[in-house]
Coordinates of C-alpha atoms in Angstrom, one line a residue:
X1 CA 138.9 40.6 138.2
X2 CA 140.5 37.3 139.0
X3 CA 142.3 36.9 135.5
X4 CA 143.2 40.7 135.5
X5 CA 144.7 39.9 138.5
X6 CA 146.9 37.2 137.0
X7 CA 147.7 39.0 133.8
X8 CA 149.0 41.4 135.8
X9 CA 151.1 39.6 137.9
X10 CA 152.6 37.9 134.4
X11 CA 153.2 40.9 132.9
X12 CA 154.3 43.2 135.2
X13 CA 157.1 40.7 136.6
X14 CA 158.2 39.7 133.2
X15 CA 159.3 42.7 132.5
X16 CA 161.1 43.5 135.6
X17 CA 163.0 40.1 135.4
X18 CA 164.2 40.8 131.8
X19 CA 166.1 44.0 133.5
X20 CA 168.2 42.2 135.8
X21 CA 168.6 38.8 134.0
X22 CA 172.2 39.1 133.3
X23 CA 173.2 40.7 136.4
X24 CA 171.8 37.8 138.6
X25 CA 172.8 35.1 136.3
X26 CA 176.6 36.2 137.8
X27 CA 175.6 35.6 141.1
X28 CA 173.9 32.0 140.6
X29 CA 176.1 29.1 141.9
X30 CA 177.6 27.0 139.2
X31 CA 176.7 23.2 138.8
X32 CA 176.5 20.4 137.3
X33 CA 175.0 20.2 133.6
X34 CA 176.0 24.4 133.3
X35 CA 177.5 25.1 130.0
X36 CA 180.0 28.2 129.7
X37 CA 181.8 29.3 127.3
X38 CA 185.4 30.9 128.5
X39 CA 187.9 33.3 127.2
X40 CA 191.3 35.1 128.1
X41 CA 192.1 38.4 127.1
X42 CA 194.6 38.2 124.6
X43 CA 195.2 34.6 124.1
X44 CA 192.5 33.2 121.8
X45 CA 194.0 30.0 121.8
X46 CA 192.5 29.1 125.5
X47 CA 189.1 29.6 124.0
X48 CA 186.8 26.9 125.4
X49 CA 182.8 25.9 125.9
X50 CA 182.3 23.2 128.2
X51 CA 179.5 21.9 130.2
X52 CA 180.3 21.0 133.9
X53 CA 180.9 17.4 135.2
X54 CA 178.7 15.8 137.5
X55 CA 181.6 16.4 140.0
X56 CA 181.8 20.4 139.2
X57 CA 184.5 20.4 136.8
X58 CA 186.0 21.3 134.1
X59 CA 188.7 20.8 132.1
X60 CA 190.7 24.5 131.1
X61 CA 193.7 24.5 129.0
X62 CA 196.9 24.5 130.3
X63 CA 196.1 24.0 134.3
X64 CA 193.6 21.3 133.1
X65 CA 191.1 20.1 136.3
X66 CA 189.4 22.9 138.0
X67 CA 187.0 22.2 140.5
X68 CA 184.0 25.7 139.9
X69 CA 180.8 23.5 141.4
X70 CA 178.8 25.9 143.6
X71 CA 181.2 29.1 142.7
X72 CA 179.7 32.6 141.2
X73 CA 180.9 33.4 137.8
X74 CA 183.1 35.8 138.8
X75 CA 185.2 33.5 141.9
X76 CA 185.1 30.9 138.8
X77 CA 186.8 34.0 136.4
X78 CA 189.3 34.5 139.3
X79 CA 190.0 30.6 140.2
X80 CA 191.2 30.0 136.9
X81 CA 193.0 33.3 136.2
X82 CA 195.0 32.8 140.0
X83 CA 196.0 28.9 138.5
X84 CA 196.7 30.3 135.3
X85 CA 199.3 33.0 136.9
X86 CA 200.4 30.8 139.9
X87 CA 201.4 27.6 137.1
X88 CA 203.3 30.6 135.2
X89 CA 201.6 30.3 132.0
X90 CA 200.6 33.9 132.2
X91 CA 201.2 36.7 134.6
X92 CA 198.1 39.1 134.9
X93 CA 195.4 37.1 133.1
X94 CA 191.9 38.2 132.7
X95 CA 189.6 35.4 132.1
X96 CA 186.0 35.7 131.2
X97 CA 183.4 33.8 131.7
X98 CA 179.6 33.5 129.8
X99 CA 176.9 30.8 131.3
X100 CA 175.4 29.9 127.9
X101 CA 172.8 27.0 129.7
X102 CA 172.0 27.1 133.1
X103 CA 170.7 23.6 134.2
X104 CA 171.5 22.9 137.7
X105 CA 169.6 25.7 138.9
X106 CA 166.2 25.0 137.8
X107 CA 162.3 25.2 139.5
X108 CA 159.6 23.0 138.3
X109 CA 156.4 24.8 137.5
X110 CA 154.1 22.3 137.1
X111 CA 149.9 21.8 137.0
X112 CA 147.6 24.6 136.1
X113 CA 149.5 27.5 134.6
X114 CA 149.5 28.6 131.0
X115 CA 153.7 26.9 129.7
X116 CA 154.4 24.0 132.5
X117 CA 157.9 23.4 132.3
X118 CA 161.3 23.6 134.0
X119 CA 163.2 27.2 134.2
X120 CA 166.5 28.4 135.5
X121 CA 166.8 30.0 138.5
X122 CA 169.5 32.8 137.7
X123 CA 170.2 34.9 141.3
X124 CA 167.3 35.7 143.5
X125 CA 164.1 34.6 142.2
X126 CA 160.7 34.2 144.3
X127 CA 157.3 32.4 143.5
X128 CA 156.0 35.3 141.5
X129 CA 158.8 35.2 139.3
X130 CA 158.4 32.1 138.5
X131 CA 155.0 32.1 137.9
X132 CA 155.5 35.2 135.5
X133 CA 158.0 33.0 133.6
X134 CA 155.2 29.9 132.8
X135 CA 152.9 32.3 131.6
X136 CA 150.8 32.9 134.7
X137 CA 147.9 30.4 136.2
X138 CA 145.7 29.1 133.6
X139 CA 142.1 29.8 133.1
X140 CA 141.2 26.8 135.2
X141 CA 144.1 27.3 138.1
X142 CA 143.0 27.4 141.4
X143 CA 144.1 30.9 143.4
X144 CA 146.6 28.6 145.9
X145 CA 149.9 27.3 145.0
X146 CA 152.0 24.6 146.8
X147 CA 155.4 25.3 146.8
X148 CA 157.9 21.8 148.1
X149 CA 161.6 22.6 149.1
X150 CA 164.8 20.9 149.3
X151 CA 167.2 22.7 151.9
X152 CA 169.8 20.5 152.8
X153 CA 167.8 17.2 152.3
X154 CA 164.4 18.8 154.3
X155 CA 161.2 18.6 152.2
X156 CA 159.4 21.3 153.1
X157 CA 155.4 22.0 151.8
X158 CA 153.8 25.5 151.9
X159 CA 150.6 26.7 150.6
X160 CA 150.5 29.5 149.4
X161 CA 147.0 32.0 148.2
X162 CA 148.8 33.8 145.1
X163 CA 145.6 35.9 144.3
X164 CA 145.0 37.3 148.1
X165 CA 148.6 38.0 148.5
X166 CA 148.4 39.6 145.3
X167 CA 145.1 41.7 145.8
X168 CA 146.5 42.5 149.4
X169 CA 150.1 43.4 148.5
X170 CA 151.6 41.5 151.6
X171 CA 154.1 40.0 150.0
X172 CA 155.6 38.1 153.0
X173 CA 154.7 34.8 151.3
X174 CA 156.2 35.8 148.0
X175 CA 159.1 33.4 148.9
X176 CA 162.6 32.9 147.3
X177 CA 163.2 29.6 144.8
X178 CA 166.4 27.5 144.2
X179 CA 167.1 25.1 142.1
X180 CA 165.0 21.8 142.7
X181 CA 162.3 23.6 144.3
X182 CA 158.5 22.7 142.4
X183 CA 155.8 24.8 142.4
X184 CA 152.8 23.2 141.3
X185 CA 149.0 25.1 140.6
X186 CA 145.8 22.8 141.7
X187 CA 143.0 23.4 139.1
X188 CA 140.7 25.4 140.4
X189 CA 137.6 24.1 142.6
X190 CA 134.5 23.4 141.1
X191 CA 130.8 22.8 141.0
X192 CA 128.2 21.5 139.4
X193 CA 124.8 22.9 138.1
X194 CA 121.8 20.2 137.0
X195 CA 118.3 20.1 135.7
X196 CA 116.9 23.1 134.5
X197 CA 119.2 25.5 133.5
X198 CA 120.6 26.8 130.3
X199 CA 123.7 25.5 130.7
X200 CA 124.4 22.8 132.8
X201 CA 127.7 21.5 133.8
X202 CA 131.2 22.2 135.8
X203 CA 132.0 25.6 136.9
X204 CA 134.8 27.1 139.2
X205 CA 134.0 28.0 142.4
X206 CA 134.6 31.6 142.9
X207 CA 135.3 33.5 146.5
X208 CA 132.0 34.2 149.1
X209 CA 129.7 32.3 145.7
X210 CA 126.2 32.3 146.3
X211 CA 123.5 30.1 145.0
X212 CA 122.0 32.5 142.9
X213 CA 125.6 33.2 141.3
X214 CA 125.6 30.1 140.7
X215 CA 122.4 30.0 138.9
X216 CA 123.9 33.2 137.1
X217 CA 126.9 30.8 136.0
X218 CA 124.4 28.3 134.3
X219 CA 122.7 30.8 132.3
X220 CA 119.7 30.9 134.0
X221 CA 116.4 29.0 134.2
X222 CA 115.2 26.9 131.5
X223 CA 111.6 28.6 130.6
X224 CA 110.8 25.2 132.7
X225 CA 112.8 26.2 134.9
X226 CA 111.9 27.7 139.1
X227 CA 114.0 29.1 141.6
X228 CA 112.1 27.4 143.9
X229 CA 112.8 24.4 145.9
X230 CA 116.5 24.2 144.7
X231 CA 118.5 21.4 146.5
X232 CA 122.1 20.9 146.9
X233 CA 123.8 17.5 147.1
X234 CA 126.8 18.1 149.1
X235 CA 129.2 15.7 151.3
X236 CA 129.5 16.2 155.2
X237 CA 132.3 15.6 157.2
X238 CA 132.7 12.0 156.9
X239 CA 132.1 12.0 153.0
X240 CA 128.8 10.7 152.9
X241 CA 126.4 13.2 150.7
X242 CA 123.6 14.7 152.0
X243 CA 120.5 16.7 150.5
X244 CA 119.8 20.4 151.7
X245 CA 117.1 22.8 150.4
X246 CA 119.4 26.0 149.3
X247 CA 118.0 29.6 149.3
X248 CA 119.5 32.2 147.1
X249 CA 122.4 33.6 149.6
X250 CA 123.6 30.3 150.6
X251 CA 127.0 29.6 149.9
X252 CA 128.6 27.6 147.4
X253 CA 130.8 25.1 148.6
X254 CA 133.7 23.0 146.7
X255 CA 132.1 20.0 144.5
X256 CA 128.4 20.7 145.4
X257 CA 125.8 19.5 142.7
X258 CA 123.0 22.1 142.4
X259 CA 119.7 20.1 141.2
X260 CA 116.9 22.8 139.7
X261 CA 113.9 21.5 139.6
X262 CA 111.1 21.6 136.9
X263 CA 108.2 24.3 137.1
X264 CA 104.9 22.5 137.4
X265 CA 103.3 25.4 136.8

């Protein structure tokens, strides 16, 4: 259910995004590192593609320095068209204007999610979109994100339960990204299963998990094997482990060991 969950998610908001690419990539500031590529109707001459100075510039022919950093496409189409006219080089120009590479607005999507990697933040985008974008949380990704901002120099951390909010469809949480923003999936919790069952090892802790889940998990008893007298090694609260006799409806919790024991009989 959990993976159905996040293919959904992927899938679904791909989709939706690919629809209004284009219109929000005109309403994303401009900065530094953009690329766009320029053109006036009529006059192919003033042709140019140019990436945007550190300082938010760019150099356009004729009224050379203009100053676009942190401008929409369109007030950067009408900047240059109003220097354009007021310098007398043209009197009703139409420029247009094409952001070929968006790099100053981009959200790192790091840790446990299926194509890690930085991606542009064109218009409004939330946590979900972003998500969708690096393929969804990987097999091993836990069901909480951590989301850090940048707003005017404050670092802000939130966790966030993606699956829950999901499940739920509160999407209160589902909150916007800009550029500089990380999001960054833990790998999921996990447990571990000894002694005598079929397949011992490291397995994810899943929601309200109960010991015999667990034994489920593992494949099973060994034909050695007995349900009885199963012990959990688990840590208390000042980290030092301790030894408990599980029954069948106990819960799992994060990093236990399980230890089956040999039948004697």
């Amino acid at each position: 259910m959990k993976r159905l969950v996040h293919w959904l998610m992927a899938g679904a908001l791909v989709a939706g995004m690919g629809m209004a690419g284009a219109a929000d990539a005109a309403e994303t500031p401009l900065g530094a590192g953009d690329v766009v590529k320029l053109s006036v109707y009529g006059n192919p001459d003033l042709a140019l593609e140019t990436r945007i100075s550190e300082a938010g510039t760019i150099t356009f022919p004729l009224v050379g320095q203009v100053d676009i950093g942190g401008l929409s496409v369109a007030a950067a189409e009408r900047k240059i068209a109003g220097m354009l006219e007021k310098g007398g080089y043209l009197k009703k120009a139409q420029v247009n204007m094409i952001v070929t590479t968006l790099q100053s607005q981009q959200v790192a999507v790091l840790g446990h999610v299926n194509r890690p990697g930085r991606y542009p933040v064109e218009g409004k985008r939330s946590v979900l979109d972003l998500l969708a974008l690096a393929g969804g949380m990987a097999a091993d990704g836990g069901d909480s994100i951590s989301l850090v901002r940048n707003r005017n120099g404050a670092v802000s951390r939130e966790t966030i339960d993606i699956v829950q909010m999901v499940r739920s469809g509160q999407l209160d949480q589902n909150m916007e990204v800009s550029g500089g923003d990380v999001i960054y999936v833990e790998r999921a919790p996990r447990f571990y299963i000894v002694g005598e069952v079929q397949r011992p090892g490291a397995f994810r802790v899943e929601r309200s998990m109960t010991v015999l889940q667990a034994l489920s998990a593992g494949g099973g008893l060994t034909q050695r094997g007995t349900d009885r007298g199963i012990r959990i090694t688990r840590k208390d609260a000042s980290g030092k482990p301790v030894m408990i006799q599980a029954k069948h409806d106990d819960l799992v919790q994060v990093d236990d060991v399980i230890t089956v024991k040999e039948s004697w009989f």
